[in-house]
mmCIF file with all atom_site columns, N, CA and C in Angstrom:
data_model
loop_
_atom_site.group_PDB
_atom_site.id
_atom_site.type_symbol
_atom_site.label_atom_id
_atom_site.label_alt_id
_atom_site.label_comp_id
_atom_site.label_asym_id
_atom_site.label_entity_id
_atom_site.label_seq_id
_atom_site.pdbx_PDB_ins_code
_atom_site.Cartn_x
_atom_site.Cartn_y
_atom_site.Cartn_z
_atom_site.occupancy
_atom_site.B_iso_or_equiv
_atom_site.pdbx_formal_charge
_atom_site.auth_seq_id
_atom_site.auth_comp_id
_atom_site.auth_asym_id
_atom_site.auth_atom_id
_atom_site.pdbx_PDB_model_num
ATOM 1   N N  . UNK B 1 1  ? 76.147 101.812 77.044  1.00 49.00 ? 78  UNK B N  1
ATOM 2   C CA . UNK B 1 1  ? 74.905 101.201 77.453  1.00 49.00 ? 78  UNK B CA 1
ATOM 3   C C  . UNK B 1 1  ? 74.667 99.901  76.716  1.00 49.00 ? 78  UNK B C  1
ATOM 4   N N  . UNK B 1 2  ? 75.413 99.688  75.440  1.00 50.00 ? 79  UNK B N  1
ATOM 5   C CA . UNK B 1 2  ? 74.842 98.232  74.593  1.00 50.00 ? 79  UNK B CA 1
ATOM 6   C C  . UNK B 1 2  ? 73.451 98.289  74.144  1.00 50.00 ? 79  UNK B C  1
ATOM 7   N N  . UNK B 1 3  ? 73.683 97.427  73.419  1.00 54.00 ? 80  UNK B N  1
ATOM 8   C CA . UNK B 1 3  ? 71.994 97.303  72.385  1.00 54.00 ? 80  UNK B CA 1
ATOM 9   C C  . UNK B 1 3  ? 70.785 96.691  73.664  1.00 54.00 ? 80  UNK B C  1
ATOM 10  N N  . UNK B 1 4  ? 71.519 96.409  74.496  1.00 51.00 ? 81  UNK B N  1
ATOM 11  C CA . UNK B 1 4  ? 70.244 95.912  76.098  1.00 51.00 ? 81  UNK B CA 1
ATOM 12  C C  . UNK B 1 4  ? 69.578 97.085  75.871  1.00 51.00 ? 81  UNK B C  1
ATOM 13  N N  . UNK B 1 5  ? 70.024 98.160  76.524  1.00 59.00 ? 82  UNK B N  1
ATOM 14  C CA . UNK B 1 5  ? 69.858 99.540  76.524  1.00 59.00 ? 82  UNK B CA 1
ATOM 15  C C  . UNK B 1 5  ? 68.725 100.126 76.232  1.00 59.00 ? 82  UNK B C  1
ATOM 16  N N  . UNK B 1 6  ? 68.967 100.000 74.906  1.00 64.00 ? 83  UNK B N  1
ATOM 17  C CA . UNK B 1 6  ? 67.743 100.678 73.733  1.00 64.00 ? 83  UNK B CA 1
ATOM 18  C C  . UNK B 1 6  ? 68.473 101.735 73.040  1.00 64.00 ? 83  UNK B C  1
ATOM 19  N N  . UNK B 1 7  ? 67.391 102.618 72.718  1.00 79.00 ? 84  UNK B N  1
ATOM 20  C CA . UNK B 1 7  ? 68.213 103.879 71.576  1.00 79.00 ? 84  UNK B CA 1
ATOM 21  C C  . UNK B 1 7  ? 66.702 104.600 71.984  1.00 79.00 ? 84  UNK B C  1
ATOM 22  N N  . UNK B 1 8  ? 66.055 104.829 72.943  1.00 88.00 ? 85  UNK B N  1
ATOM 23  C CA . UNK B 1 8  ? 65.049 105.851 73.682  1.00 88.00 ? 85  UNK B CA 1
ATOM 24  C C  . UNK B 1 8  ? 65.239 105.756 74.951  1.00 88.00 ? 85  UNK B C  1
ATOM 25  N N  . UNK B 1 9  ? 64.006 107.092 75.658  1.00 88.00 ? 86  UNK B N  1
ATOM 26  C CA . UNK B 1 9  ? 63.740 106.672 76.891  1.00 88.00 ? 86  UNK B CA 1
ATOM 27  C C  . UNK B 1 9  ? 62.993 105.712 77.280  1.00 88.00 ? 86  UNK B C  1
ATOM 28  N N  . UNK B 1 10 ? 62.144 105.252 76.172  1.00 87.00 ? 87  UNK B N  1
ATOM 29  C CA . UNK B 1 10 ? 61.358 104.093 77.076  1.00 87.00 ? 87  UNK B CA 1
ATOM 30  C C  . UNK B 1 10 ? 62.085 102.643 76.781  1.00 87.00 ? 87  UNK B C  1
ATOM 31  N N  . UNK B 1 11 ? 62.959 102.240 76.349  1.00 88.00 ? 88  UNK B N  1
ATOM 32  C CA . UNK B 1 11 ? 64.143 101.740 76.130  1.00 88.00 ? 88  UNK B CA 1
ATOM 33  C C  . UNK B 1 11 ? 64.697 101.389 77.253  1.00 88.00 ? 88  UNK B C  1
ATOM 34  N N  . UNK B 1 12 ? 65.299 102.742 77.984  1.00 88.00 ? 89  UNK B N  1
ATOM 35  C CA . UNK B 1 12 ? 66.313 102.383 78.730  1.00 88.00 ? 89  UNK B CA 1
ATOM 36  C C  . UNK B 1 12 ? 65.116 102.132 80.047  1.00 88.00 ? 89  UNK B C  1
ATOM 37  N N  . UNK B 1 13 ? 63.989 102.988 80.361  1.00 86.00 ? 90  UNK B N  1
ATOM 38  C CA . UNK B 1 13 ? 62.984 102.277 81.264  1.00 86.00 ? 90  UNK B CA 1
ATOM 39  C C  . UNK B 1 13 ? 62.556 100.976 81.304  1.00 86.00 ? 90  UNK B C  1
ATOM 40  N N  . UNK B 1 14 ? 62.301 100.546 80.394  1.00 89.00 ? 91  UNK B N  1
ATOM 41  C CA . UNK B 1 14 ? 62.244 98.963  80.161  1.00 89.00 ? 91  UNK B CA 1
ATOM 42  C C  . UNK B 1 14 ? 63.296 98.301  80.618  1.00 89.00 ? 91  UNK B C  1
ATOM 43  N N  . UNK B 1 15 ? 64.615 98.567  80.317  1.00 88.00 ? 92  UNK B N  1
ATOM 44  C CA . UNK B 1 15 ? 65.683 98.067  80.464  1.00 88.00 ? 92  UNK B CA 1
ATOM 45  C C  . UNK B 1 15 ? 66.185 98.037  82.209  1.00 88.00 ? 92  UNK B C  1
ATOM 46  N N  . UNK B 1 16 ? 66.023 99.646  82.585  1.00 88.00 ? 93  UNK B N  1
ATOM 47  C CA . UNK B 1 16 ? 66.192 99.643  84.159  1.00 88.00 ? 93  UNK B CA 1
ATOM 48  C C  . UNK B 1 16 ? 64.742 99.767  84.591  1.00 88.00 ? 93  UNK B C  1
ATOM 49  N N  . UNK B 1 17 ? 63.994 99.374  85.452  1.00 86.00 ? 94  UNK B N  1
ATOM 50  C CA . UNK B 1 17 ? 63.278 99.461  85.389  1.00 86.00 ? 94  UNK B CA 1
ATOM 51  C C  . UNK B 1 17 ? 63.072 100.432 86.636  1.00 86.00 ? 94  UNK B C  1
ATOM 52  N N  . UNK B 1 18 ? 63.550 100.499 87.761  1.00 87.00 ? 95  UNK B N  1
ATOM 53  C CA . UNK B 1 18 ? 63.860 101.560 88.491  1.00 87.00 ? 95  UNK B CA 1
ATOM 54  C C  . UNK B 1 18 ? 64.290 102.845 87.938  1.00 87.00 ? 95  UNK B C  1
ATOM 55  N N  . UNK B 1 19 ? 64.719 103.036 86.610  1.00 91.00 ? 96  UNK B N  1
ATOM 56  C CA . UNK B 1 19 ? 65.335 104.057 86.594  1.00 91.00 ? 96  UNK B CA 1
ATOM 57  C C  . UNK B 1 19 ? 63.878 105.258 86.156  1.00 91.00 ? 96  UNK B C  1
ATOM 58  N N  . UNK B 1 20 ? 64.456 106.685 86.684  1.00 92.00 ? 97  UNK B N  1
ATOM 59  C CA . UNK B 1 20 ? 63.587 107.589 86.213  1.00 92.00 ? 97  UNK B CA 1
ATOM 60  C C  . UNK B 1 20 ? 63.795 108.283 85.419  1.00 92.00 ? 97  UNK B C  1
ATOM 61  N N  . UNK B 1 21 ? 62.706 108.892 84.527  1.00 92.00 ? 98  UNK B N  1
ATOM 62  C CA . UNK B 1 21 ? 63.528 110.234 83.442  1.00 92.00 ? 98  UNK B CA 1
ATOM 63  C C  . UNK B 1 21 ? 62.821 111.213 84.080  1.00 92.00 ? 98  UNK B C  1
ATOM 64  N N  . UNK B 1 22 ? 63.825 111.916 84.304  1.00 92.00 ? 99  UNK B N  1
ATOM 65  C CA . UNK B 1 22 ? 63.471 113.275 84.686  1.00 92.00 ? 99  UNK B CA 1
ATOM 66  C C  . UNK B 1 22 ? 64.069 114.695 83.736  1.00 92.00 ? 99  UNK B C  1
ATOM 67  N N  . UNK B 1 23 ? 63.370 114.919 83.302  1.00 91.00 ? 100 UNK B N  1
ATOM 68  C CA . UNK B 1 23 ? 63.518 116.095 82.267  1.00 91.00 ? 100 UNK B CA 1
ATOM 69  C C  . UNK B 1 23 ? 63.948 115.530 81.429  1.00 91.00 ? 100 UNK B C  1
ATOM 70  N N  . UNK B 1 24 ? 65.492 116.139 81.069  1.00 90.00 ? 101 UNK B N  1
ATOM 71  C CA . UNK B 1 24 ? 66.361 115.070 79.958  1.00 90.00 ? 101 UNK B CA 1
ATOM 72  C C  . UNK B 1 24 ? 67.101 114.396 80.306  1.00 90.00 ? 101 UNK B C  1
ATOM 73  N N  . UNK B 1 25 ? 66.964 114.059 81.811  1.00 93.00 ? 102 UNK B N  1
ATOM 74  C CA . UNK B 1 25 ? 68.178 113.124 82.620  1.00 93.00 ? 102 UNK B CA 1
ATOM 75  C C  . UNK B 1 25 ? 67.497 111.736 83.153  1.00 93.00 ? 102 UNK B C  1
ATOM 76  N N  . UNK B 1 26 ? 68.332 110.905 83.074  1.00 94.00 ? 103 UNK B N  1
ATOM 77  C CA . UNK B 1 26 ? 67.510 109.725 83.629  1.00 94.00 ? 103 UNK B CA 1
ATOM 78  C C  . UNK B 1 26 ? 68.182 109.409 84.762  1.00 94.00 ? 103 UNK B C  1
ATOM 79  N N  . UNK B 1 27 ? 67.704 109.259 86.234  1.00 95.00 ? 104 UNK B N  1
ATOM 80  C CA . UNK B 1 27 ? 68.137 109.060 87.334  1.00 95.00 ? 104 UNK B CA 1
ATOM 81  C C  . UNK B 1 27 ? 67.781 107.506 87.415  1.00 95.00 ? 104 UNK B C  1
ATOM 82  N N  . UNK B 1 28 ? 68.964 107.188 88.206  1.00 94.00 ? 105 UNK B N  1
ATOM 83  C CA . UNK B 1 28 ? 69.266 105.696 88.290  1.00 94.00 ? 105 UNK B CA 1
ATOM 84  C C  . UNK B 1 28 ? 69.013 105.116 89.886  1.00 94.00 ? 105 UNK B C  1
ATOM 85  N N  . UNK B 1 29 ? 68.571 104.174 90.354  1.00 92.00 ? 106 UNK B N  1
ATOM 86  C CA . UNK B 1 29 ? 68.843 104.046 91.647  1.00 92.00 ? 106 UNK B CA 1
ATOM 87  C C  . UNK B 1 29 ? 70.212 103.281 91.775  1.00 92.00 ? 106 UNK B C  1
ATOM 88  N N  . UNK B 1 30 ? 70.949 103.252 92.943  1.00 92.00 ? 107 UNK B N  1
ATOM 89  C CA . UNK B 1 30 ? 72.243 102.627 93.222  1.00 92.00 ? 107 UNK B CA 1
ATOM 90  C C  . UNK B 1 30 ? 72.016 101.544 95.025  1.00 92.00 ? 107 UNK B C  1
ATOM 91  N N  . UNK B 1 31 ? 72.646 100.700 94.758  1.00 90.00 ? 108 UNK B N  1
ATOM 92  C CA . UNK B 1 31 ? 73.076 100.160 96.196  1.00 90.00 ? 108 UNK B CA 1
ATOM 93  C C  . UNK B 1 31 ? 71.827 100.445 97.080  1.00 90.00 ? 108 UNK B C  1
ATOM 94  N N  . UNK B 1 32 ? 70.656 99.690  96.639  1.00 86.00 ? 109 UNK B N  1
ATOM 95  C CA . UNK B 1 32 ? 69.281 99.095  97.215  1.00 86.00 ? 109 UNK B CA 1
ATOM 96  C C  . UNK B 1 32 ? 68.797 100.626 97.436  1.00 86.00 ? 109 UNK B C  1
ATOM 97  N N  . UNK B 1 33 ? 68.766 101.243 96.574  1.00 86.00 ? 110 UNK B N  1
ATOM 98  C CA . UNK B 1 33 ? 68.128 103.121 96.490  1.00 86.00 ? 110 UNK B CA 1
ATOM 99  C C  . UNK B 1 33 ? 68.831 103.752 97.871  1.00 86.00 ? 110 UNK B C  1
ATOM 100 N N  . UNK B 1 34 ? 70.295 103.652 98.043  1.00 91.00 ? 111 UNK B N  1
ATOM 101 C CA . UNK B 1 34 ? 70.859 104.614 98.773  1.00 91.00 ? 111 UNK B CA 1
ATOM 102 C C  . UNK B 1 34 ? 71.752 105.519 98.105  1.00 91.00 ? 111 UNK B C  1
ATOM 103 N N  . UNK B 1 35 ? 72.011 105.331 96.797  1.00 95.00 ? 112 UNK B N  1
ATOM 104 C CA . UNK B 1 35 ? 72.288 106.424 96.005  1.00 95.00 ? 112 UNK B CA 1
ATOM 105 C C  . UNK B 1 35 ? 71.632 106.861 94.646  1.00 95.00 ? 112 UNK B C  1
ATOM 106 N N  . UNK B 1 36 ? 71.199 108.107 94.509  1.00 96.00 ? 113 UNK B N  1
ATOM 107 C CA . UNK B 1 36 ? 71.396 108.326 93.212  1.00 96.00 ? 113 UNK B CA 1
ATOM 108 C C  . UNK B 1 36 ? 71.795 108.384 92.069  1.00 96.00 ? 113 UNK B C  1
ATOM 109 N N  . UNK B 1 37 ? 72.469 107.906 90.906  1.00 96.00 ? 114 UNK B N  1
ATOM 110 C CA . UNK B 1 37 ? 73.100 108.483 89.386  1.00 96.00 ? 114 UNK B CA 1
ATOM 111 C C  . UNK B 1 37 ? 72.605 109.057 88.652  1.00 96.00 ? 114 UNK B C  1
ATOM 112 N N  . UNK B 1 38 ? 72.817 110.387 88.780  1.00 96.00 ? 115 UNK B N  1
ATOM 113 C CA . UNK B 1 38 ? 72.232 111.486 87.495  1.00 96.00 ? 115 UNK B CA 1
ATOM 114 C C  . UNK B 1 38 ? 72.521 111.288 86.210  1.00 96.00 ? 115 UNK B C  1
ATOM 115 N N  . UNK B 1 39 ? 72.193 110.879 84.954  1.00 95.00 ? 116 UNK B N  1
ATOM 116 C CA . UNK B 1 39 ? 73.347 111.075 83.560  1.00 95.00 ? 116 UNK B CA 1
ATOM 117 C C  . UNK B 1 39 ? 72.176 111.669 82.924  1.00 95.00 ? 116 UNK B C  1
ATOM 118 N N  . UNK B 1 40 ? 73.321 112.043 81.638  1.00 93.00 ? 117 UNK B N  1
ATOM 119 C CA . UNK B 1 40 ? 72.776 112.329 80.471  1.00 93.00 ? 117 UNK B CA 1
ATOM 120 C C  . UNK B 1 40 ? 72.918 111.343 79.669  1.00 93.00 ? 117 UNK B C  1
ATOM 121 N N  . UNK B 1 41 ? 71.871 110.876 79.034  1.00 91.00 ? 118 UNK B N  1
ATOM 122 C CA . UNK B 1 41 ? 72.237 109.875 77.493  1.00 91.00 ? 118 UNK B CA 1
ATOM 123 C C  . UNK B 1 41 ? 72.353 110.267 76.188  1.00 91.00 ? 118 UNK B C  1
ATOM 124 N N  . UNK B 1 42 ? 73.337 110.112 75.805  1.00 91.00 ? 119 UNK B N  1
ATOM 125 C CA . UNK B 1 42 ? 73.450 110.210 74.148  1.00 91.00 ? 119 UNK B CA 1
ATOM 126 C C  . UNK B 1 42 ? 72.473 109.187 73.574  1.00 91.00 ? 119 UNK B C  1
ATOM 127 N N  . UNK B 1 43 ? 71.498 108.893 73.115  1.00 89.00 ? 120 UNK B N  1
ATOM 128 C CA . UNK B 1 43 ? 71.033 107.920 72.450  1.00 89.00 ? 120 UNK B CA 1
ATOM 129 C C  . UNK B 1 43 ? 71.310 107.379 71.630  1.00 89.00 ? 120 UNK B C  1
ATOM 130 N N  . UNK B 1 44 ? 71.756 108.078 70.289  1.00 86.00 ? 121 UNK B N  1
ATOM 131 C CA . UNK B 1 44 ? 72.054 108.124 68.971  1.00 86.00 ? 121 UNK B CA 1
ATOM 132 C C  . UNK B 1 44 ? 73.797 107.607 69.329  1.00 86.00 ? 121 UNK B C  1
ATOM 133 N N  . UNK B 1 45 ? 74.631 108.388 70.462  1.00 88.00 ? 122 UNK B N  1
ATOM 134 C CA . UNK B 1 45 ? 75.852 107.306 70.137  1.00 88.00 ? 122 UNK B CA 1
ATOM 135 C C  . UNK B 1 45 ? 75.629 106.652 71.479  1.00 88.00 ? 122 UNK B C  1
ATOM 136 N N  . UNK B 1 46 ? 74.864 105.952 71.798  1.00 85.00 ? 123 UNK B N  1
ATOM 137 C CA . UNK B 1 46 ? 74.783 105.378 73.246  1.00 85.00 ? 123 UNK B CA 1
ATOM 138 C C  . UNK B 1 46 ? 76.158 105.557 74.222  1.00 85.00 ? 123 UNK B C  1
ATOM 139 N N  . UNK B 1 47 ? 76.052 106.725 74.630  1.00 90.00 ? 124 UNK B N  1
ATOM 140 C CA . UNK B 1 47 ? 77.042 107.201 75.630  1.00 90.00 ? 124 UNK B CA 1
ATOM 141 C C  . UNK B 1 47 ? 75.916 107.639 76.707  1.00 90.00 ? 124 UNK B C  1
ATOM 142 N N  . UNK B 1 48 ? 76.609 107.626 78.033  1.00 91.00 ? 125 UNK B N  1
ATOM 143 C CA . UNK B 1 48 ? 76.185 107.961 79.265  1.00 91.00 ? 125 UNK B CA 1
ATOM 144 C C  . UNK B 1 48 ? 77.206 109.037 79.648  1.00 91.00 ? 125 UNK B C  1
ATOM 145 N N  . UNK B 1 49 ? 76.293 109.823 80.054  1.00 95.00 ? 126 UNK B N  1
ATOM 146 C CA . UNK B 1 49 ? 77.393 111.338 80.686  1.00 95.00 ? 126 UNK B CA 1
ATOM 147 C C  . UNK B 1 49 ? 76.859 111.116 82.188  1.00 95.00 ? 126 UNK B C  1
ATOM 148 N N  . UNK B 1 50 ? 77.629 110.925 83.484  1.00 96.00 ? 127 UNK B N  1
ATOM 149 C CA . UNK B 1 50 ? 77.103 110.985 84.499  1.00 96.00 ? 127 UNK B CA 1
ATOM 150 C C  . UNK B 1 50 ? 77.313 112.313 84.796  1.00 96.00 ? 127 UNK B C  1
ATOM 151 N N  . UNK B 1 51 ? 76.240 112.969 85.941  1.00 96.00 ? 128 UNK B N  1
ATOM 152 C CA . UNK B 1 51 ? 76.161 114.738 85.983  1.00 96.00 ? 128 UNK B CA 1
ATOM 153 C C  . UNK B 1 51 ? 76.503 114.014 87.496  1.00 96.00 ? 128 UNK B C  1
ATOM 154 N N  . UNK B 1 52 ? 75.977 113.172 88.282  1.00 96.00 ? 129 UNK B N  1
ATOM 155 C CA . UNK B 1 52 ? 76.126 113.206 89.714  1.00 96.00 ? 129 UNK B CA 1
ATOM 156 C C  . UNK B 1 52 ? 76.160 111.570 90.156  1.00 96.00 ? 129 UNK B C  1
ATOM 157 N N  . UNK B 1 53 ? 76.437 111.694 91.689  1.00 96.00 ? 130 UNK B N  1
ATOM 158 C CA . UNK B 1 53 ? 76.198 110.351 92.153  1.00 96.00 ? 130 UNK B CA 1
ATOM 159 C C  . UNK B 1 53 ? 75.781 110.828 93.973  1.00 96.00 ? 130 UNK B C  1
ATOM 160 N N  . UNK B 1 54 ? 74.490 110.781 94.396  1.00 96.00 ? 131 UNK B N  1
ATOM 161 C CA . UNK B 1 54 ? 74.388 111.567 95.173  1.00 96.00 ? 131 UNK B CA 1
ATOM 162 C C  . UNK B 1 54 ? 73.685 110.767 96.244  1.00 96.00 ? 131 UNK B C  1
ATOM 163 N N  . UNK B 1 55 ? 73.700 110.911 97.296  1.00 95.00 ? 132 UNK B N  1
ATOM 164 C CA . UNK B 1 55 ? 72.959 110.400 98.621  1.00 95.00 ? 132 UNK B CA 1
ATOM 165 C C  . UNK B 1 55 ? 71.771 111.014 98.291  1.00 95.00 ? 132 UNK B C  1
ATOM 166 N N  . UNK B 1 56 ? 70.466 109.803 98.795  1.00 88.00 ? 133 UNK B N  1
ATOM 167 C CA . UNK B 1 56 ? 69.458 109.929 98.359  1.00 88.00 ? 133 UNK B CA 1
ATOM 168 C C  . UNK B 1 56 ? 68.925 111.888 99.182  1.00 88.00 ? 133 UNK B C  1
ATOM 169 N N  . UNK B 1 57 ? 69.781 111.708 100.590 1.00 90.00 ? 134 UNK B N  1
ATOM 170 C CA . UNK B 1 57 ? 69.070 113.015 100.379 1.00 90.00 ? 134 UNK B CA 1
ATOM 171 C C  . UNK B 1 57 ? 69.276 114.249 100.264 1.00 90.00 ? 134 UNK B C  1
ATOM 172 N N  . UNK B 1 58 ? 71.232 114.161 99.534  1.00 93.00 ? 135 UNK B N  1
ATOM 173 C CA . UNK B 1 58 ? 71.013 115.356 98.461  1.00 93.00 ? 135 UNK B CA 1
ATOM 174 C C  . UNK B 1 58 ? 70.576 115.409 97.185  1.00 93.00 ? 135 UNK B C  1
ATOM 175 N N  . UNK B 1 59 ? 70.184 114.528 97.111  1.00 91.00 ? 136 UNK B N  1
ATOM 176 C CA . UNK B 1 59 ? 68.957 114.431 95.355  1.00 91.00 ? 136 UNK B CA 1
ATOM 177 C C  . UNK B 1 59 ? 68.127 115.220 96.082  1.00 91.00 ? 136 UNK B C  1
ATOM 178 N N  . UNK B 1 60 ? 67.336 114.664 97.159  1.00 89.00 ? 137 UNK B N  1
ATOM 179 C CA . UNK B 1 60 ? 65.894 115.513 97.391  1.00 89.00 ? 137 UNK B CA 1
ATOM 180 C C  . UNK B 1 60 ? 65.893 116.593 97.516  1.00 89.00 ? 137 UNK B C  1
ATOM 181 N N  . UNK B 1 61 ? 67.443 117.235 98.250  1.00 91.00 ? 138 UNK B N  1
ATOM 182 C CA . UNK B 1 61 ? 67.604 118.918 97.938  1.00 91.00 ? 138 UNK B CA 1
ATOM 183 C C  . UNK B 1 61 ? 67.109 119.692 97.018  1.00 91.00 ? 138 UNK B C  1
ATOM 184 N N  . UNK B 1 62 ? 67.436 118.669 95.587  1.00 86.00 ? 139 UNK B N  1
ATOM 185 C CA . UNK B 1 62 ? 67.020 119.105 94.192  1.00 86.00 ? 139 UNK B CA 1
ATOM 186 C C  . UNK B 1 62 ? 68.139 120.152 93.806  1.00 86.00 ? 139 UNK B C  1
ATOM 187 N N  . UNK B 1 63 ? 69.072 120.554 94.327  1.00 86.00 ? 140 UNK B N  1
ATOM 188 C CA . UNK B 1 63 ? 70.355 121.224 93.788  1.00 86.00 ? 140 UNK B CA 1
ATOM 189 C C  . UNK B 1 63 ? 70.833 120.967 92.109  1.00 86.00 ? 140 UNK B C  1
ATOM 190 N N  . UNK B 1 64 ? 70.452 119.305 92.131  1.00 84.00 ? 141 UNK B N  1
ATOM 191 C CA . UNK B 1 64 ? 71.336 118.625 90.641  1.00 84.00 ? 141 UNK B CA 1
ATOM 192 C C  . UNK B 1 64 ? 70.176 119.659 89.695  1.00 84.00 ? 141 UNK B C  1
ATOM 193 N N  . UNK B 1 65 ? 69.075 120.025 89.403  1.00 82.00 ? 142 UNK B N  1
ATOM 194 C CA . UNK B 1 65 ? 68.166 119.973 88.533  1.00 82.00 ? 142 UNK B CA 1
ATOM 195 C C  . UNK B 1 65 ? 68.663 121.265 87.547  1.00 82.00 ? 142 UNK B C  1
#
């Protein structure tokens, strides 16, 4: 993620500003919000774990949660 990033969630909200946190995952929008990116963030070693990459409307399924 780089020091852009941050080292929180309101960090990386600032940073994406589309992006959402949802629970402990921050969902990303992709390609003008026709896809989803699920990850997990490491904060502390700024790593991104992606869990998914999903058409907006199997996100809304809510399956990933």
């Amino acid at each position: 993620m780089g020091n852009a990033a941050g080292s929180n969630p309101a960090d990386v909200k600032r940073t994406f500003s589309d992006a959402s946190l949802v629970g402990d995952k921050v969902v990303f929008n992709v390609a003008q919000n026709r896809y989803r990116l699920i990850a997990w963030v490491a904060y502390r070693a700024q790593e991104v774990f992606i869990k998914a990459i999903l058409t907006h409307k199997d996100y809304d399924k809510g399956d990933w949660k």
